Coordinates of C-alpha atoms in Angstrom, one line a residue:
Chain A
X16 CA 23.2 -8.5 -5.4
X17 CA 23.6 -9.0 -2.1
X18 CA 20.6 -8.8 0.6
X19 CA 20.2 -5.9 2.9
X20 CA 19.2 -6.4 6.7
X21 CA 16.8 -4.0 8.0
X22 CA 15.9 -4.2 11.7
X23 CA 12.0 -3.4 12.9
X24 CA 13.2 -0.7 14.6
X25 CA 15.0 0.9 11.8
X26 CA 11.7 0.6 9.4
X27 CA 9.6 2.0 11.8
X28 CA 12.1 5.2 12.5
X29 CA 11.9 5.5 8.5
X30 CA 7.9 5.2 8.3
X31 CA 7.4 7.2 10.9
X32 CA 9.3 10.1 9.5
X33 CA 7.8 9.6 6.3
X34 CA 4.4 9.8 7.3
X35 CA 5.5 12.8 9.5
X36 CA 6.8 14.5 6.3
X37 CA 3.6 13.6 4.2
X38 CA 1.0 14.4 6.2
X39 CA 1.2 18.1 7.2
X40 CA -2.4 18.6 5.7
X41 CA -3.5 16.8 8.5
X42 CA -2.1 19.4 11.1
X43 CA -3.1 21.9 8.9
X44 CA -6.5 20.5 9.4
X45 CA -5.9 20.5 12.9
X46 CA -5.4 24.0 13.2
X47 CA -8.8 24.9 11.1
X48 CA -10.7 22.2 13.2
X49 CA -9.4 24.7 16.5
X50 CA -10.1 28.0 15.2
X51 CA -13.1 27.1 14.2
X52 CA -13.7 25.7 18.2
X53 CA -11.9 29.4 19.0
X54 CA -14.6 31.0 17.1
X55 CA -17.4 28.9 18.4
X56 CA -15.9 29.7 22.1
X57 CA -15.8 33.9 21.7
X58 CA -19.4 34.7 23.2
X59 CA -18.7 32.6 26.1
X60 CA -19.4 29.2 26.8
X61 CA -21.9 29.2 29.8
X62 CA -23.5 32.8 30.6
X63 CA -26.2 34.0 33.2
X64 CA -27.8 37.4 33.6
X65 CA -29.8 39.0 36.1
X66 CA -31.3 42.7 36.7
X67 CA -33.4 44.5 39.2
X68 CA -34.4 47.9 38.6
X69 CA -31.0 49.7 38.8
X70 CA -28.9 46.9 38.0
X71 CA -27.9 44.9 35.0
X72 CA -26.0 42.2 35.8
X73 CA -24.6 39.7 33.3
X74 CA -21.9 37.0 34.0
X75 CA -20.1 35.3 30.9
X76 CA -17.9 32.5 31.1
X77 CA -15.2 32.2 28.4
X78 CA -12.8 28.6 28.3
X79 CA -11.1 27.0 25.2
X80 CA -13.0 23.4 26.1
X81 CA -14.7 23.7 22.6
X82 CA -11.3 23.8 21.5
X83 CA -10.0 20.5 23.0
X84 CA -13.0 19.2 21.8
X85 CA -12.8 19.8 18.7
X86 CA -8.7 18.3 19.0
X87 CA -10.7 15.0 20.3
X88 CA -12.9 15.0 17.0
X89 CA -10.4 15.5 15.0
X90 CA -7.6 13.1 16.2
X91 CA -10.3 10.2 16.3
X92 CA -11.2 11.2 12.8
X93 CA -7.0 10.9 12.0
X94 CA -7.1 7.7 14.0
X95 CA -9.7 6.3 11.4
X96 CA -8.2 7.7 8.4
X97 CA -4.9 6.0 9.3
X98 CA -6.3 3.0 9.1
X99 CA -8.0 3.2 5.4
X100 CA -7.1 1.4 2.6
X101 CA -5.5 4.2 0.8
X102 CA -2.9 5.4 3.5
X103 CA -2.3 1.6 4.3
X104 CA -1.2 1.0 0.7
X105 CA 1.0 4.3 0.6
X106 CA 2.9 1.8 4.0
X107 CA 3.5 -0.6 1.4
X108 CA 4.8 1.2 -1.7
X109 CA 7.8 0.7 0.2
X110 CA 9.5 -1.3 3.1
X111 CA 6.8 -2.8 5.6
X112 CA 5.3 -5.2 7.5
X113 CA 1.9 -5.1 9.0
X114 CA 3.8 -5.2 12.4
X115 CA 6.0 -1.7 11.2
X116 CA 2.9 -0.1 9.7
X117 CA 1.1 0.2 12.7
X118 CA 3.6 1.0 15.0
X119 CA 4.7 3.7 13.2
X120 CA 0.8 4.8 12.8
X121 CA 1.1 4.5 16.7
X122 CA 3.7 6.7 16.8
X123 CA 2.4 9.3 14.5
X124 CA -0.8 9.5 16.1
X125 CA 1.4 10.1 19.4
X126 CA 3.3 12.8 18.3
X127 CA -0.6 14.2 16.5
X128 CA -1.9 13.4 19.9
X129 CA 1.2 16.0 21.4
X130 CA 0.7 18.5 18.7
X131 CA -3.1 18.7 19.6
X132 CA -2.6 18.7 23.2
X133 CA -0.1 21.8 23.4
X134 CA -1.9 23.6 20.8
X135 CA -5.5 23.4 22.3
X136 CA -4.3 24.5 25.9
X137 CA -2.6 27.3 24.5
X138 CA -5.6 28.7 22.8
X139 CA -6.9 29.2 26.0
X140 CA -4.2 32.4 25.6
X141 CA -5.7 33.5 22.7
X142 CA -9.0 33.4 23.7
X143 CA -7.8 35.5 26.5
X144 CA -5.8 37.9 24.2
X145 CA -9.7 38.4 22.2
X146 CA -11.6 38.2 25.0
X147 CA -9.3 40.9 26.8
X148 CA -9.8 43.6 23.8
X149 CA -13.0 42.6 22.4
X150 CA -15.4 42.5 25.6
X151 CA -16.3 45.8 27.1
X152 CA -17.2 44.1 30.8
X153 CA -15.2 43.7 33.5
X154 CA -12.8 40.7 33.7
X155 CA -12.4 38.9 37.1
X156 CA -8.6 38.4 37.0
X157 CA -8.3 35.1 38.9
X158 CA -8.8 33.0 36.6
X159 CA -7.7 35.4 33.6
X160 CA -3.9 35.5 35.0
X161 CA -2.8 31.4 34.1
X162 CA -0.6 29.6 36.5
X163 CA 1.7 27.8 34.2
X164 CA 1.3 24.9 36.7
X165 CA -2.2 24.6 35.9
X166 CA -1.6 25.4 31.8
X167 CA 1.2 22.3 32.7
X168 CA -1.8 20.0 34.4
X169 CA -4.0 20.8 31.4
X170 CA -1.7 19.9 28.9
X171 CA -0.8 16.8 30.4
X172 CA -4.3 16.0 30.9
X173 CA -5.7 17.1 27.7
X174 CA -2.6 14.3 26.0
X175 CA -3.5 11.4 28.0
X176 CA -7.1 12.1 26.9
X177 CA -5.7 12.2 23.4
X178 CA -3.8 9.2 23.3
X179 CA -6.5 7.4 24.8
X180 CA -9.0 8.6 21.9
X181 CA -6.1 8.1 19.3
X182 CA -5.9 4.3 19.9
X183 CA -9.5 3.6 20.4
X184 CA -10.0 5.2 17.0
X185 CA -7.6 3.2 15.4
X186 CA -8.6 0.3 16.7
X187 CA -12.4 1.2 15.4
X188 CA -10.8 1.8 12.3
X189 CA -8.9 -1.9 12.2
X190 CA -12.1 -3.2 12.9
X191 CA -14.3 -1.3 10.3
X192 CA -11.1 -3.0 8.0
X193 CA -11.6 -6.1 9.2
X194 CA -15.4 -6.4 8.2
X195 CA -17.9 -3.7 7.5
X196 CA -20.4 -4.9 10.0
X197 CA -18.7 -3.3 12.6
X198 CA -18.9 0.6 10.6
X199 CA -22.6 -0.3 11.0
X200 CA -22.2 -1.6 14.7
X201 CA -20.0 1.4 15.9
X202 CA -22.2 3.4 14.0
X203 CA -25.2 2.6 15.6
X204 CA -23.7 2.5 19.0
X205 CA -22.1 6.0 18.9
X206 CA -25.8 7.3 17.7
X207 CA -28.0 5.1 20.1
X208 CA -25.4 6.4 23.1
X209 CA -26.5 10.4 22.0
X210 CA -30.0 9.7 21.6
X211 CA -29.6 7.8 25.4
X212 CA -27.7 10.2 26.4
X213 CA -29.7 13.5 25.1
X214 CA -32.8 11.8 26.8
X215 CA -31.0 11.4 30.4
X216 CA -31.4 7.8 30.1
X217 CA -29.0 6.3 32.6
X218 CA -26.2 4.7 30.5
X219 CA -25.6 0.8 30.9
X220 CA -22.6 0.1 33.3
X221 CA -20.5 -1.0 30.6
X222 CA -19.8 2.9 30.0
X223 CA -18.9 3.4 33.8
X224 CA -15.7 2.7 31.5
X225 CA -15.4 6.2 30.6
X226 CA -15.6 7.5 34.5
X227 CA -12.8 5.2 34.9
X228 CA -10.5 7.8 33.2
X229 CA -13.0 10.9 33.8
X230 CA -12.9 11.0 37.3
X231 CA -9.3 9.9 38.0
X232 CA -7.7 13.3 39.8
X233 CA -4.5 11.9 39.9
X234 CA -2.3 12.6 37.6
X235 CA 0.4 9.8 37.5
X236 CA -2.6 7.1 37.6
X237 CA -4.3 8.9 34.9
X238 CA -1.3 8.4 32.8
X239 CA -1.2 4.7 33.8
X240 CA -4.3 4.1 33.0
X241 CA -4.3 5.3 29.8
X242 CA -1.0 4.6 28.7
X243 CA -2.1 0.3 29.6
X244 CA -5.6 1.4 28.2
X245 CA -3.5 2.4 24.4
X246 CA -1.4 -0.5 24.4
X247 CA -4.0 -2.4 25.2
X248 CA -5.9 -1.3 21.8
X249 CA -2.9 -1.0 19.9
X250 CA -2.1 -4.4 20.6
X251 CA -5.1 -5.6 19.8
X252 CA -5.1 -3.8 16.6
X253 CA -2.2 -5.0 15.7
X254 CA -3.4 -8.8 16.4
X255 CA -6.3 -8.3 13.9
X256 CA -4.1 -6.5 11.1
X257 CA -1.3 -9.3 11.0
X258 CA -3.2 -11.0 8.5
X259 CA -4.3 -8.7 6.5
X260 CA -4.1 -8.4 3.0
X261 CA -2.8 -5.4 1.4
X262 CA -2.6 -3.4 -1.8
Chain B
X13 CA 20.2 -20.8 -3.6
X14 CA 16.2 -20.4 -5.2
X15 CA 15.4 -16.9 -4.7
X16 CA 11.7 -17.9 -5.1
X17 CA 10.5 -21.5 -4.9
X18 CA 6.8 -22.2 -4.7
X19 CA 5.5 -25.5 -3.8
X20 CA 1.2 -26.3 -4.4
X21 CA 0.7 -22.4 -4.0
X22 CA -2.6 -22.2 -4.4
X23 CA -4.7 -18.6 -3.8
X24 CA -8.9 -18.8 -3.6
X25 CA -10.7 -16.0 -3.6
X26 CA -14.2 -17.1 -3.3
X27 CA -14.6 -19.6 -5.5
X28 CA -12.4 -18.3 -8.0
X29 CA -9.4 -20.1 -7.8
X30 CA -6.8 -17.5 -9.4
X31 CA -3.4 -19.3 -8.5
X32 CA -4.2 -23.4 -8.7
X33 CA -1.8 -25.8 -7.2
X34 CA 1.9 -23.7 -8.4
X35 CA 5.2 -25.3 -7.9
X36 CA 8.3 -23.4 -9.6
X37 CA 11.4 -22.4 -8.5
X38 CA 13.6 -19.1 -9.8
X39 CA 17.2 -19.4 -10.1
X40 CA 19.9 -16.5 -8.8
X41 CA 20.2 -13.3 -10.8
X42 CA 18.0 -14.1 -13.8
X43 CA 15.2 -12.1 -15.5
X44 CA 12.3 -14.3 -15.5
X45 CA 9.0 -13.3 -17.6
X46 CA 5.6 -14.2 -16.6
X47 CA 3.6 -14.7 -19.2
X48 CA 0.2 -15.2 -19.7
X49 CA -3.2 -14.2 -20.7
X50 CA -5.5 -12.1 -18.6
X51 CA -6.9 -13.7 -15.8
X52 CA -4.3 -16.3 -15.3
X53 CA -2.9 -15.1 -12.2
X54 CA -0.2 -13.0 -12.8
X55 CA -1.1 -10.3 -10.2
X56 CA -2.0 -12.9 -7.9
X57 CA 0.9 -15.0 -7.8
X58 CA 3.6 -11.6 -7.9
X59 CA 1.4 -10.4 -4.7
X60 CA 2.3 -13.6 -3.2
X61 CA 5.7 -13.3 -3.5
X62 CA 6.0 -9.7 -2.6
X63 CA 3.9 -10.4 0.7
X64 CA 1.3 -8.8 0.3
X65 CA -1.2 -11.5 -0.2
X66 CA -1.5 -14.9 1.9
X67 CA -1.6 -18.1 0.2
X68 CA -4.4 -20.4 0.8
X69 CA -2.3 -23.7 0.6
X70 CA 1.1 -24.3 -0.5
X71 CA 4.0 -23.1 0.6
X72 CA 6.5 -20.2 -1.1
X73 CA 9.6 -18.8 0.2
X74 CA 11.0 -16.0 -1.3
X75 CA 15.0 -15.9 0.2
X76 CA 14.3 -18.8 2.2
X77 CA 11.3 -16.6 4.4
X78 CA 7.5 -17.0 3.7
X79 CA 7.1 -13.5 2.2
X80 CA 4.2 -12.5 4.4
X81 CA 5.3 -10.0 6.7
X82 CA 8.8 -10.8 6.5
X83 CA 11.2 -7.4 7.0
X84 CA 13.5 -9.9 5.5
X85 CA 11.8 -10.7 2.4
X86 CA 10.2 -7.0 2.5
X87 CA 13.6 -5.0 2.4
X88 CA 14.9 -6.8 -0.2
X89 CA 12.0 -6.4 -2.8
X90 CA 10.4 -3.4 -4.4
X91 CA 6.8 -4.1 -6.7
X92 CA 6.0 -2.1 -9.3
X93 CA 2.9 -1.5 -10.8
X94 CA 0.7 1.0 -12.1
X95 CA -1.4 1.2 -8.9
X96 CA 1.5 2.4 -6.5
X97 CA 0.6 4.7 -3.8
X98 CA 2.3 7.7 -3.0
X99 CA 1.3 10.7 -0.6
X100 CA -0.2 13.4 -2.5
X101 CA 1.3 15.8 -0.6
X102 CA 4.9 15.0 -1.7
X103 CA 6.9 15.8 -4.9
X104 CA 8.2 13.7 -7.4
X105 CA 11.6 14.7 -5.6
X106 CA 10.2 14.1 -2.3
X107 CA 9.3 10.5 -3.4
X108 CA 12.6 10.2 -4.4
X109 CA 14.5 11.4 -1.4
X110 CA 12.2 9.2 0.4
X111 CA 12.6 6.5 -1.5
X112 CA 16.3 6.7 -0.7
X113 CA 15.8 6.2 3.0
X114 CA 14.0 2.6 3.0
X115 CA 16.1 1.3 0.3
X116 CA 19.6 0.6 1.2
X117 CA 21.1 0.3 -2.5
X118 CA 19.0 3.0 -3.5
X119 CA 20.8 4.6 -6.1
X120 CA 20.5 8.6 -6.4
X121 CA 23.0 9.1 -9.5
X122 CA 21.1 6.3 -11.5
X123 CA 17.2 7.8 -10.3
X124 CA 18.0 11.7 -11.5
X125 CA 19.5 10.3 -14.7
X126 CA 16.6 8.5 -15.7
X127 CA 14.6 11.5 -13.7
X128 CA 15.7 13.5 -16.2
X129 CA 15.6 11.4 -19.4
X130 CA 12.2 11.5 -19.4
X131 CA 11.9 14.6 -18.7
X132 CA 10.2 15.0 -15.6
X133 CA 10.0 18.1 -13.0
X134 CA 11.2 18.0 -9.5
X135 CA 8.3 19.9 -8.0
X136 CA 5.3 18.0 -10.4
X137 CA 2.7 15.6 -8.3
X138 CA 2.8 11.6 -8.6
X139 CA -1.4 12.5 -9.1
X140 CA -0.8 15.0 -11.6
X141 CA 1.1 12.6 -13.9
X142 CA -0.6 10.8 -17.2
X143 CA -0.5 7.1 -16.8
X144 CA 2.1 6.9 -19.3
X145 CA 4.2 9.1 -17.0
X146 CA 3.2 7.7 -14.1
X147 CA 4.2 4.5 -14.9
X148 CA 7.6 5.6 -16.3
X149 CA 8.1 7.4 -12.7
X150 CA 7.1 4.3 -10.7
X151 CA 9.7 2.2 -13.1
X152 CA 12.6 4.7 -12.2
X153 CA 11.9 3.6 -8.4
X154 CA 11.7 -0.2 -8.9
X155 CA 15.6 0.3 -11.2
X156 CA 16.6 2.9 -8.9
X157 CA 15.9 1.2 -5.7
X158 CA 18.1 -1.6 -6.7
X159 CA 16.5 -4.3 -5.1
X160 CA 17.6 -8.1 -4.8
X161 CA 14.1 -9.0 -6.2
X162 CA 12.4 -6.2 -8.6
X163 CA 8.9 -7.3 -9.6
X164 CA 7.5 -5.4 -12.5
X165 CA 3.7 -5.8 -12.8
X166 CA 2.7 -5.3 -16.3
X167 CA 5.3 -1.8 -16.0
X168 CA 4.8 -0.7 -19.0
X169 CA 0.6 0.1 -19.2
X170 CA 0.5 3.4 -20.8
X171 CA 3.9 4.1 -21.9
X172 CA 4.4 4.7 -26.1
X173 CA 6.9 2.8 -27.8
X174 CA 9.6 5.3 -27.5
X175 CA 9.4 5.0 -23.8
X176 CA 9.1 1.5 -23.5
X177 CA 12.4 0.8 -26.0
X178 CA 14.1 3.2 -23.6
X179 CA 13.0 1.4 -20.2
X180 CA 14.0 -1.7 -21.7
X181 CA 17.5 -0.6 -22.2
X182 CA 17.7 0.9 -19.1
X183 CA 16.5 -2.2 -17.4
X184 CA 19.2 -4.2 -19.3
X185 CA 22.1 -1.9 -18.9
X186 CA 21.6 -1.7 -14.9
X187 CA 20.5 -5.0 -14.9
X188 CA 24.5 -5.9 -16.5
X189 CA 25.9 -3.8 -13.9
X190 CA 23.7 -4.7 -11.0
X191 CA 22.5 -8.4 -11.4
X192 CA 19.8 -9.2 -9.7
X193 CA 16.9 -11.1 -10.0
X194 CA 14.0 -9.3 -11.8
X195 CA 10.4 -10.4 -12.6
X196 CA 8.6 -8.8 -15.4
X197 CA 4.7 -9.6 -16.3
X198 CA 3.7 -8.9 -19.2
X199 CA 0.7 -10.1 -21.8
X200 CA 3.0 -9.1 -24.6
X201 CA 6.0 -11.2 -25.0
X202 CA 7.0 -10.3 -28.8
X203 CA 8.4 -7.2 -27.0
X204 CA 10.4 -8.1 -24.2
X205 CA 11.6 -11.5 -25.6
X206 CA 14.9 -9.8 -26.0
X207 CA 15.1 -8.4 -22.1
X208 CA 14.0 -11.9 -20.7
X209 CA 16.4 -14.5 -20.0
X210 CA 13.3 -17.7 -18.5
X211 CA 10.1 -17.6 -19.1
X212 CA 7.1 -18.9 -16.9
X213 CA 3.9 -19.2 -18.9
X214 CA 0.9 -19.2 -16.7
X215 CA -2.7 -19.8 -18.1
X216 CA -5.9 -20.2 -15.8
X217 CA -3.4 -20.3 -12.4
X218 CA -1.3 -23.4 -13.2
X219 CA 1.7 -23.3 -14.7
X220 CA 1.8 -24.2 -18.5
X221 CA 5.9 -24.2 -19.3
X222 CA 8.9 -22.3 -17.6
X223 CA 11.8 -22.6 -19.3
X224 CA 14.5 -20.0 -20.9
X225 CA 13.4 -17.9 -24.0
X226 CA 16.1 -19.2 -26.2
X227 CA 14.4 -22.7 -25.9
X228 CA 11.2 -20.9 -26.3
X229 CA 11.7 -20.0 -29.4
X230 CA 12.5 -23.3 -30.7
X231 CA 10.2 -25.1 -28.7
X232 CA 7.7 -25.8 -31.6
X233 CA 7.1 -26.2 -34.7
X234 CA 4.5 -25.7 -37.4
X235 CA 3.6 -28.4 -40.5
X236 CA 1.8 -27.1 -43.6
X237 CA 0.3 -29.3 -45.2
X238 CA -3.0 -31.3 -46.9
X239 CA -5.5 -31.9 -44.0
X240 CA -5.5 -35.4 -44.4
X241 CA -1.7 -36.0 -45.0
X242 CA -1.4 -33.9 -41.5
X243 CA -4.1 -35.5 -39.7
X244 CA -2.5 -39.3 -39.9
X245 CA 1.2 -38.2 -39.6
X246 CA 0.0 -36.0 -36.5
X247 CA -2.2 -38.8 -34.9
X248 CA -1.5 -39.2 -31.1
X249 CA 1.3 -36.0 -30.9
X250 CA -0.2 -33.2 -28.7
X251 CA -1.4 -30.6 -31.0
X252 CA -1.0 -27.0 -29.8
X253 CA -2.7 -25.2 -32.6
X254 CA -4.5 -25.9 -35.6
X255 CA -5.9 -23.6 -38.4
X256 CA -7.6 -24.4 -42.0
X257 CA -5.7 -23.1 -44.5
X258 CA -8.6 -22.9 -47.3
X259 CA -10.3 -26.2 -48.4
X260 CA -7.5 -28.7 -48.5
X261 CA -4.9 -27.4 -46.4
X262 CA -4.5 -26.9 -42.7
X263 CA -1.4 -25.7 -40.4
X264 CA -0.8 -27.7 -36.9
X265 CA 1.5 -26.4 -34.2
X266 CA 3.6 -29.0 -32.2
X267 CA 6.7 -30.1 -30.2
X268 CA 9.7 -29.5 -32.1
X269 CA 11.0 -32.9 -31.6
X270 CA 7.6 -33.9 -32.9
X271 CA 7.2 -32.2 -35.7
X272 CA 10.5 -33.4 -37.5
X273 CA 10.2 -36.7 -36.7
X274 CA 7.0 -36.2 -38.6
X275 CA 9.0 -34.4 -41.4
X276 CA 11.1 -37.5 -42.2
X277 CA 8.4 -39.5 -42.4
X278 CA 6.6 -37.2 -44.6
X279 CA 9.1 -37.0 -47.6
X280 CA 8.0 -33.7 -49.4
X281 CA 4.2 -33.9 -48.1
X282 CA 4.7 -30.8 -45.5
X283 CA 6.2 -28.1 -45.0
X284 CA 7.9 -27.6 -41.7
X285 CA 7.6 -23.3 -40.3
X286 CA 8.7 -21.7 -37.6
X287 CA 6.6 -20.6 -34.4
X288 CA 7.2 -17.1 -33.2
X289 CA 7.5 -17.5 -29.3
X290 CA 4.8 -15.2 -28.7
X291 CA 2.5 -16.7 -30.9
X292 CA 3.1 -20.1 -29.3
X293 CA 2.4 -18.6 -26.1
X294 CA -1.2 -18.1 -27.1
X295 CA -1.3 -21.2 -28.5
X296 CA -0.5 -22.6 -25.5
X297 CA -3.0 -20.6 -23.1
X298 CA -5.6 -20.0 -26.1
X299 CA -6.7 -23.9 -26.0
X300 CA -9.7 -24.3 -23.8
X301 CA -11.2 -21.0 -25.3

């Protein structure tokens, strides 16, 4: 019989839409992870009341961050997953490479990282929608009416963010495969950063590398940054993964 | 050309050595049986070809690539076994339809035929399956995909005798139309003797004989006879087997060649039997135990 040539690219296009295909349940996850955000988000996130003798004045403040939030959690969780010895071995049932499998696990958490980025920002209309018939106050319309520039900026931001946590938790996840020291390093480094954190303990300057994204107010550079920032974990993932074993 | 050809391939894992110092090479278009007991490295050494193990030392090439993350060497094999992966969200005919877009010989007429042989649904789940049926699904992907190299690791775990008959002569009948060079484990030789063209008989990782079935079968030769009229006649041949046969009479397994030169020698002192191939097979991997 004679033998077949299949380009990387090629194998990669047909991963890609396979994983696409077989893991709806994960988007379907998605959406429960946001509604449940939606839910946690109806009696407003931040509120403040004041009275005097004649007046009752309370002030509630209603956004869909819990929402994005939650899209963060859950991507990173994705991000993990993907990397897991049962979804790597579905890779290999057929064509692949380790080089193919993650790239198209990079794409796929792309295109999850898209998903979650248009869906979260447009709950912000739905919390509107609920907000606008279920609270009997007054709503302040200037920030109720959206500018689609803004919904535009949010989405935009609210991807890079994603992408960014989409390769760092694949790249935690290629480590935890790798040797499961680091499950119990990264654990204890995600809970000893809460407990520092909860306690107002100044965080060591290594994390300044989070304000490094946080407080970037341009857009095009925020996109730089964390477009180098993926490849650079994606690349790095893919370096420890070329020699792994499989099935 | 070799389609396989394995030099020193050795495989540690620990200190369990499970593929020790391998060199073989597997002609074009042949069906090649490896044989052996449990534990001898069969998994091992078919996860080294298909790529997804590394070698510790040694080299192997599988079409002239190291197998390891070669698209090459990748596109052109499929593995079959009974611990295949597939997403639980897709149907049997998902799979399938799947199946058809990484494999360019995939074969769609051939796949709903045997689809429907056995009988299975389009909408049933790979994880709802018996292992019988699983197995039979998983073998209509490694025929159906039609690739140059088709590794079957132990295929048939789980199937009943009906099933397994019918695999075989669906194997052989695409096989005649398509060849290609298969790879079949299996402990149990007496039933596939008849689909295998070579056999490579591997016992503790090393490689104890590879040669075609036909010359199996009359590689050896058993001598009845009284213990001691065996035991001089038989003094310095390798013995493969040997069993008492009551007080005075015992039965030795040997060479062919060896055990009719013995014959002449004899007169009408032994008896001269034939070996079944699968019983020399654990003859010839039963020894140290």
């Amino acid at each position: 019989m004679s033998l077949t040539e299949a380009g990387l690219f090629e194998v990669v296009k047909s991963q890609y839409l396979y994983k696409m295909k077989s893991r709806l349940g994960l988007f379907l996850s998605m959406a429960g992870m946001q509604v449940m955000g939606l839910l946690f988000s109806l009696g407003g996130v931040m509120s403040f009341s004041m009275g005097s003798q004649y007046i009752d004045l309370s002030v509630r403040y209603f956004s869909s961050d819990l929402v994005i939030t939650f899209t963060f959690i859950w991507l990173f969780v994705v991000a993990v997953l993907t990397t897991t010895k049962e979804y790597q071995n579905i890779d290999f049932t057929f064509i692949a490479n380790r080089l193919s499998s993650n790239l198209s696990n990079a794409a796929f958490l792309a295109t999850a990282a898209l998903f979650g980025a248009f869906t979260a920002m447009l709950s912000g209309f739905l919390l509107r929608i609920i907000v606008y018939f279920k609270s009997g106050g007054y709503l302040l319309s200037q920030n109720f009416i959206a500018v689609p520039a803004d919904v535009f900026t949010g989405i935009a931001v609210t991807l890079a963010y994603l992408l960014l946590i989409g390769s760092l938790g694949y790249f935690c996840g290629v480590l935890a495969q790798r040797s499961k020291v680091f499950i119990v390093l990264l654990g204890g480094l995600l809970f000893g950063l809460l407990v520092l954190a909860g306690r107002g303990y100044r965080l060591p300057a290594i994390f300044k590398a989070f304000e490094f994204f946080r407080l970037e107010t341009s857009l095009a550079l925020l996109a730089l940054k964390v477009i180098l920032a993926a490849a650079l974990f994606y690349a790095c993932s893919i370096v420890l993964s070329d020699r792994l074993e499989v099935r | 050309m070799d389609v396989i050809s394995c030099t020193g391939l050795t495989k540690k894992f620990g200190r369990v050595t499970a593929v020790d110092d391998l060199s073989f090479t597997v002609a074009q278009n042949r069906i090649t049986g490896l044989i052996g007991p449990n534990g001898a490295g069969k998994t091992t050494l078919l996860k080294i070809i298909a790529g997804f193990m590394r070698a510790s030392s040694g080299q192997v090439t599988v079409f002239s690539k190291n197998p390891f993350n070669s698209l090459k060497a990748a596109s052109n094999m499929v593995f079959i076994d009974e611990s295949m992966k597939f997403p639980p969200s897709l149907s049997l005919a998902d799979i399938m339809l799947s199946a058809s877009v990484f494999y360019k010989n995939w074969d769609m007429e051939l796949a709903r035929g045997l689809f429907d042989y056995f009988s299975f649904k389009a909408g049933q789940y790979h994880s709802g399956l018996s292992k019988g049926m699983k197995s039979t699904f998983n073998v209509i992907i490694g025929l159906a995909a039609r690739c140059a190299l088709t590794i079957f690791d132990e295929p048939t775990s789980g199937m009943d005798a009906g099933v397994r008959k019918d695999f075989y002569r669906a194997l052989l009948r695409d096989y005649l139309q398509k060849p290609r060079n298969i790879i079949f484990s299996s402990h149990l030789l007496n039933e596939v003797d008849d689909v295998l063209e070579d056999i490579l008989l591997l016992d503790g990782g090393k490689k104890r004989l590879q040669l075609p079935v036909s010359e199996l079968k009359e590689f050896a030769a058993a001598l009845r006879g009284r213990n001691e009229v065996i035991a001089e006649l038989t003094a310095g041949q390798e013995i493969y087997y040997r069993k008492r046969m009551g007080e005075e009479h015992c039965y030795a397994v040997l060479r062919r060649d060896a055990a009719e030169g013995v014959l002449k020698k004899s007169g009408a002192a032994v008896e001269i039997l034939p070996v079944k191939a699968d019983d020399l097979c654990v003859y010839l991997t039963d020894g140290k135990r």
